[in-house]
Amino acid sequence: MNGIGCDRPAVATGLSLLFSSGAVEGQVNRIKMLKRQMLGRAGLDLLRKRVLLAV
């Protein structure tokens, strides 16, 4: 088995629950995008400031 077949119980649970992790996933996506933009440009201090200011 591969793909969604391996994760069948997790997929079924995700489809049956009333709540969603979409908001959290959006924040993670935003932070990853900022991290990719900052690659090789500056240190952790500037990245931290960009993450906190990019609300």
XYZ file of C-alpha atoms in Angstrom:
55
model
C 0.000 0.000 0.000
C 1.176 3.518 -0.679
C -0.125 7.077 -0.706
C -3.435 7.721 1.031
C -3.951 3.988 1.466
C -1.230 3.908 4.142
C -2.897 6.761 6.007
C -6.465 5.528 5.649
C -7.317 5.723 9.416
C -5.867 9.239 9.656
C -7.770 10.385 6.561
C -11.032 8.917 7.871
C -10.526 10.629 11.239
C -9.695 13.950 9.604
C -12.831 13.839 7.477
C -15.101 12.899 10.377
C -14.024 15.560 12.899
C -15.873 18.863 13.232
C -12.785 21.023 13.746
C -9.965 21.848 11.375
C -6.265 22.648 11.690
C -6.450 24.973 8.678
C -5.584 28.108 10.662
C -2.482 26.474 12.127
C -1.423 25.178 8.715
C -1.781 28.696 7.304
C 0.554 30.093 9.967
C 3.098 27.323 9.345
C 2.956 28.018 5.604
C 3.502 31.759 6.210
C 6.515 31.138 8.471
C 8.061 28.685 5.983
C 7.641 31.233 3.185
C 9.404 33.902 5.256
C 12.175 31.448 6.100
C 12.707 30.641 2.402
C 12.826 34.362 1.560
C 15.458 34.980 4.245
C 17.722 32.050 3.296
C 21.338 33.190 3.402
C 20.472 36.849 3.986
C 20.641 37.329 7.721
C 20.668 35.622 11.073
C 17.997 34.334 13.386
C 17.364 37.764 14.951
C 16.143 39.313 11.700
C 14.085 36.228 10.833
C 12.423 36.393 14.263
C 11.561 40.072 13.736
C 10.079 39.364 10.282
C 7.962 36.515 11.624
C 6.620 38.620 14.483
C 5.949 41.687 12.324
C 4.357 39.851 9.388
C 0.965 39.426 11.028
